[in-house]
Amino acid sequence: MAQIILTAKSGSDWTVNELRALNITVAPRDPVSFFGSALPNPTVDPILLNNLQRPPGAISKDNRLFFRYLEDATRRFPSGPPTESAVDDFAAFLLGMLNYDEPERVVHQHLEIGFLMCGKRVNAKPGIVIMDEEDYILFVQEDKRYRSSDEAEPQLIADAIAAFYENNRRRRALGIPTMPSKVFTGIVMSGTAPTLYKIPVTEELVDAISCAQHPPNPIVVDKLVPPVPHLHSYMSDGMIPLENRRIVIQCLEAFKQFVG
């Protein structure tokens, strides 16, 4: 089979062809192999786990905002999939509520991260970025097709590659050692349905992309679709059903161990 020719593309234009050319595959995992243990018990307020919608009466600010952002992210404007902005707002709030912004981290939306591809400067455009005091560490991409992650996965992987490039560029500018490799965390949001990823990036891979080469060593990205009872409807149902909501929150709480 002829090799796919690499050309300079922004991360938002990456497809499965770039992954094939770069010897990158995505491997589905079960929760135990992905996390290394069984899912933890959720630690959020039981109000979020036991009510489909906001209950009557006074509730905490976090609970109030959870129900509001969930409603907005699943509302049609005026029809069709939820808007990118509403999904990003929901995802950013959810990560903050689960303390992904601790310790000393911040959640940004719609940053551009530059990297070198085929000798040209291009940009990746994650919907959400979490940063610590120095580095990009987690990314969220929205699946705009709302049914499949085929388009969003390559863009998410491009985000991680751009972050590795930029993190090491900053290190060189500061005169501190660069990282030979790093496993980034990423999330694809299909409406309110997150899919989780662990994305290894190496200097060899980034150097190959910079020079339009095909890296000899494979990269395997681990993927976890939360094990909800009805997987066939997960992408459309998201976190609306209470059984889905509990499992997704358990997965997101377990996922924090890999962030950093």
Short mmCIF file of C-alpha atoms in Angstrom, two decimals:
data_model
loop_
_atom_site.label_atom_id
_atom_site.label_comp_id
_atom_site.label_asym_id
_atom_site.label_seq_id
_atom_site.Cartn_x
_atom_site.Cartn_y
_atom_site.Cartn_z
CA MET A 1 0.00 0.00 0.00
CA ALA A 2 1.34 3.45 -0.92
CA GLN A 3 2.19 5.74 1.96
CA ILE A 4 -0.08 8.71 2.56
CA ILE A 5 1.68 11.97 1.71
CA LEU A 6 1.79 14.37 4.64
CA THR A 7 0.98 18.02 4.03
CA ALA A 8 0.84 20.94 6.46
CA LYS A 9 -2.66 21.17 7.98
CA SER A 10 -4.13 22.90 10.98
CA GLY A 11 -5.29 20.52 13.69
CA SER A 12 -8.94 21.26 12.89
CA ASP A 13 -8.37 19.78 9.42
CA TRP A 14 -6.80 16.50 10.58
CA THR A 15 -8.57 13.28 9.62
CA VAL A 16 -7.92 9.58 10.02
CA ASN A 17 -5.53 9.90 7.05
CA GLU A 18 -3.05 11.87 9.19
CA LEU A 19 -3.28 9.22 11.90
CA ARG A 20 -2.58 6.44 9.40
CA ALA A 21 0.35 8.35 7.90
CA LEU A 22 1.82 8.90 11.37
CA ASN A 23 1.40 5.28 12.52
CA ILE A 24 -1.15 6.28 15.19
CA THR A 25 -3.97 3.94 16.16
CA VAL A 26 -6.81 4.34 18.66
CA ALA A 27 -7.52 1.29 20.84
CA PRO A 28 -10.79 0.93 22.80
CA ARG A 29 -10.29 -0.22 26.40
CA ASP A 30 -12.52 -1.41 29.22
CA PRO A 31 -12.57 0.57 32.49
CA VAL A 32 -10.21 -1.73 34.42
CA SER A 33 -7.54 -1.76 31.71
CA PHE A 34 -7.95 1.98 31.11
CA PHE A 35 -7.90 3.09 34.76
CA GLY A 36 -6.01 0.18 36.34
CA SER A 37 -8.80 -0.45 38.86
CA ALA A 38 -12.55 -0.49 39.30
CA LEU A 39 -14.46 2.78 39.11
CA PRO A 40 -14.56 4.80 42.36
CA ASN A 41 -17.75 5.79 44.11
CA PRO A 42 -18.87 9.27 43.00
CA THR A 43 -18.15 12.11 45.41
CA VAL A 44 -20.51 14.73 43.99
CA ASP A 45 -23.66 15.88 45.76
CA PRO A 46 -26.33 13.12 45.60
CA ILE A 47 -28.78 15.76 44.32
CA LEU A 48 -27.00 15.58 40.95
CA LEU A 49 -27.26 11.78 40.86
CA ASN A 50 -30.87 11.44 41.95
CA ASN A 51 -32.71 14.17 40.00
CA LEU A 52 -33.19 14.31 36.25
CA GLN A 53 -33.79 18.05 36.46
CA ARG A 54 -33.29 20.74 39.05
CA PRO A 55 -35.40 19.89 42.10
CA PRO A 56 -37.64 22.51 43.71
CA GLY A 57 -36.28 24.57 46.56
CA ALA A 58 -32.90 26.04 47.34
CA ILE A 59 -29.80 24.21 46.13
CA SER A 60 -26.10 25.04 46.01
CA LYS A 61 -24.62 27.20 43.27
CA ASP A 62 -22.70 24.27 41.74
CA ASN A 63 -25.85 22.15 41.63
CA ARG A 64 -27.89 24.98 40.14
CA LEU A 65 -25.29 25.61 37.43
CA PHE A 66 -24.93 21.90 36.65
CA PHE A 67 -28.63 21.56 35.86
CA ARG A 68 -28.65 24.81 33.89
CA TYR A 69 -25.58 24.00 31.78
CA LEU A 70 -26.88 20.47 31.18
CA GLU A 71 -30.22 21.87 30.02
CA ASP A 72 -28.57 24.42 27.74
CA ALA A 73 -26.20 21.84 26.22
CA THR A 74 -29.10 19.53 25.34
CA ARG A 75 -31.47 22.24 24.07
CA ARG A 76 -31.84 22.63 20.29
CA PHE A 77 -31.02 26.08 18.83
CA PRO A 78 -33.62 25.90 17.29
CA SER A 79 -33.19 22.31 16.04
CA GLY A 80 -30.44 19.80 15.44
CA PRO A 81 -27.35 19.22 17.59
CA PRO A 82 -26.54 21.55 20.49
CA THR A 83 -24.32 24.47 19.65
CA GLU A 84 -20.57 24.19 20.12
CA SER A 85 -20.61 27.04 22.62
CA ALA A 86 -23.22 25.42 24.88
CA VAL A 87 -21.37 22.07 24.88
CA ASP A 88 -18.05 23.75 25.64
CA ASP A 89 -19.66 25.75 28.46
CA PHE A 90 -21.08 22.56 29.96
CA ALA A 91 -17.78 20.68 29.66
CA ALA A 92 -15.76 23.55 31.15
CA PHE A 93 -18.16 23.84 34.08
CA LEU A 94 -18.18 20.07 34.65
CA LEU A 95 -14.38 19.89 34.76
CA GLY A 96 -14.24 22.80 37.18
CA MET A 97 -16.94 21.28 39.40
CA LEU A 98 -14.89 18.06 39.57
CA ASN A 99 -11.77 20.06 40.53
CA TYR A 100 -9.80 19.52 37.36
CA ASP A 101 -8.60 23.09 37.93
CA GLU A 102 -6.85 22.05 41.16
CA PRO A 103 -4.10 22.39 42.20
CA GLU A 104 -2.94 25.61 40.50
CA ARG A 105 -4.62 24.89 37.17
CA VAL A 106 -6.91 26.94 34.95
CA VAL A 107 -9.55 26.08 32.35
CA HIS A 108 -9.39 28.04 29.08
CA GLN A 109 -11.70 27.93 26.09
CA HIS A 110 -10.78 28.27 22.40
CA LEU A 111 -7.02 28.75 22.65
CA GLU A 112 -4.84 28.19 19.59
CA ILE A 113 -1.65 26.18 20.03
CA GLY A 114 1.01 26.36 17.31
CA PHE A 115 3.18 23.51 16.05
CA LEU A 116 5.40 22.70 13.10
CA MET A 117 4.10 20.39 10.36
CA CYS A 118 5.96 19.70 7.13
CA GLY A 119 8.16 22.72 7.76
CA LYS A 120 5.25 25.14 8.22
CA ARG A 121 3.72 26.71 11.30
CA VAL A 122 0.13 25.53 11.82
CA ASN A 123 -2.34 25.71 14.71
CA ALA A 124 -4.42 23.31 16.75
CA LYS A 125 -7.71 24.64 18.10
CA PRO A 126 -9.04 22.72 21.10
CA GLY A 127 -12.42 23.76 22.44
CA ILE A 128 -11.14 23.60 26.02
CA VAL A 129 -7.62 23.50 27.45
CA ILE A 130 -6.51 22.86 31.02
CA MET A 131 -3.12 24.28 31.95
CA ASP A 132 -0.99 24.09 35.05
CA GLU A 133 1.48 26.86 35.85
CA GLU A 134 3.68 25.93 32.87
CA ASP A 135 2.16 23.38 30.50
CA TYR A 136 -0.90 22.38 28.52
CA ILE A 137 -2.15 19.12 30.10
CA LEU A 138 -5.73 18.30 28.98
CA PHE A 139 -7.87 19.04 25.92
CA VAL A 140 -11.52 18.81 24.95
CA GLN A 141 -12.83 18.62 21.40
CA GLU A 142 -16.47 18.64 20.44
CA ASP A 143 -17.75 16.02 18.04
CA LYS A 144 -19.75 18.28 15.76
CA ARG A 145 -21.23 15.31 13.92
CA TYR A 146 -22.88 14.30 17.20
CA ARG A 147 -22.78 10.59 16.36
CA SER A 148 -19.20 9.49 15.84
CA SER A 149 -15.74 10.55 16.99
CA ASP A 150 -14.16 9.91 13.56
CA GLU A 151 -13.53 13.62 12.96
CA ALA A 152 -12.96 14.74 16.54
CA GLU A 153 -10.38 12.05 17.44
CA PRO A 154 -7.73 13.17 14.93
CA GLN A 155 -8.26 16.79 15.99
CA LEU A 156 -7.87 15.85 19.66
CA ILE A 157 -4.64 13.98 18.90
CA ALA A 158 -3.40 17.01 16.95
CA ASP A 159 -4.10 19.10 20.07
CA ALA A 160 -1.84 16.83 22.14
CA ILE A 161 0.94 16.94 19.53
CA ALA A 162 0.74 20.74 19.40
CA ALA A 163 0.85 20.91 23.19
CA PHE A 164 3.94 18.70 23.33
CA TYR A 165 5.64 20.89 20.73
CA GLU A 166 4.73 24.11 22.55
CA ASN A 167 5.55 22.79 26.04
CA ASN A 168 9.04 21.81 24.88
CA ARG A 169 9.51 25.07 22.96
CA ARG A 170 8.89 26.96 26.19
CA ARG A 171 11.32 24.72 28.03
CA ARG A 172 14.06 25.37 25.51
CA ALA A 173 13.42 29.12 25.76
CA LEU A 174 13.78 28.92 29.55
CA GLY A 175 16.89 26.74 29.38
CA ILE A 176 15.31 23.78 31.19
CA PRO A 177 15.28 20.12 30.02
CA THR A 178 12.69 19.14 27.45
CA MET A 179 10.40 16.13 27.81
CA PRO A 180 11.26 13.09 25.66
CA SER A 181 7.65 11.91 25.89
CA LYS A 182 4.37 12.60 27.65
CA VAL A 183 0.93 11.02 27.91
CA PHE A 184 -1.74 13.70 27.54
CA THR A 185 -5.36 13.40 28.58
CA GLY A 186 -8.17 14.29 26.22
CA ILE A 187 -11.95 14.24 25.98
CA VAL A 188 -14.26 14.21 22.98
CA MET A 189 -17.70 15.62 23.78
CA SER A 190 -20.65 14.35 21.74
CA GLY A 191 -23.26 16.64 23.20
CA THR A 192 -23.09 15.83 26.91
CA ALA A 193 -21.48 12.40 26.31
CA PRO A 194 -17.72 12.42 27.00
CA THR A 195 -15.30 9.82 25.63
CA LEU A 196 -11.90 9.71 27.34
CA TYR A 197 -8.43 9.34 25.81
CA LYS A 198 -4.83 8.85 26.92
CA ILE A 199 -2.58 10.17 24.15
CA PRO A 200 1.16 9.39 24.21
CA VAL A 201 3.37 11.84 22.31
CA THR A 202 7.11 11.46 21.72
CA GLU A 203 9.91 13.62 20.40
CA GLU A 204 10.32 11.12 17.57
CA LEU A 205 6.71 11.66 16.51
CA VAL A 206 6.87 15.46 16.72
CA ASP A 207 10.17 15.56 14.81
CA ALA A 208 8.69 13.35 12.08
CA ILE A 209 5.65 15.64 11.73
CA SER A 210 7.90 18.69 11.55
CA CYS A 211 9.89 17.18 8.66
CA ALA A 212 7.03 15.41 6.81
CA GLN A 213 8.42 11.99 7.70
CA HIS A 214 6.62 8.76 8.58
CA PRO A 215 7.62 7.71 12.12
CA PRO A 216 8.74 4.07 12.33
CA ASN A 217 7.39 3.37 15.82
CA PRO A 218 3.65 3.06 16.38
CA ILE A 219 1.69 5.23 18.80
CA VAL A 220 -1.34 3.64 20.49
CA VAL A 221 -3.96 5.97 21.95
CA ASP A 222 -6.17 4.43 24.66
CA LYS A 223 -9.88 5.21 24.43
CA LEU A 224 -12.68 4.68 26.94
CA VAL A 225 -16.38 5.03 26.24
CA PRO A 226 -18.03 5.08 29.69
CA PRO A 227 -19.73 1.68 30.28
CA VAL A 228 -23.30 2.97 30.39
CA PRO A 229 -26.14 0.43 30.18
CA HIS A 230 -27.30 1.43 26.68
CA LEU A 231 -24.22 2.21 24.62
CA HIS A 232 -26.19 2.45 21.37
CA SER A 233 -27.93 5.60 22.61
CA TYR A 234 -25.11 7.06 24.72
CA MET A 235 -24.02 9.71 22.19
CA SER A 236 -27.54 11.13 22.00
CA ASP A 237 -28.58 10.59 25.64
CA GLY A 238 -25.33 11.77 27.22
CA MET A 239 -25.62 12.57 30.91
CA ILE A 240 -29.38 13.03 30.95
CA PRO A 241 -30.29 9.51 32.19
CA LEU A 242 -29.35 9.15 35.85
CA GLU A 243 -27.60 5.80 35.34
CA ASN A 244 -25.44 7.40 32.62
CA ARG A 245 -24.75 10.43 34.77
CA ARG A 246 -23.45 8.36 37.68
CA ILE A 247 -21.12 6.29 35.49
CA VAL A 248 -19.78 9.28 33.56
CA ILE A 249 -19.00 11.13 36.79
CA GLN A 250 -17.28 8.03 38.16
CA CYS A 251 -15.16 7.85 35.01
CA LEU A 252 -14.29 11.54 35.12
CA GLU A 253 -13.29 11.31 38.78
CA ALA A 254 -11.06 8.30 38.03
CA PHE A 255 -9.60 10.09 34.97
CA LYS A 256 -8.11 12.85 37.15
CA GLN A 257 -5.28 10.53 38.20
CA PHE A 258 -3.77 10.88 34.70
CA VAL A 259 -3.98 14.68 34.47
CA GLY A 260 -0.69 16.43 35.02
#
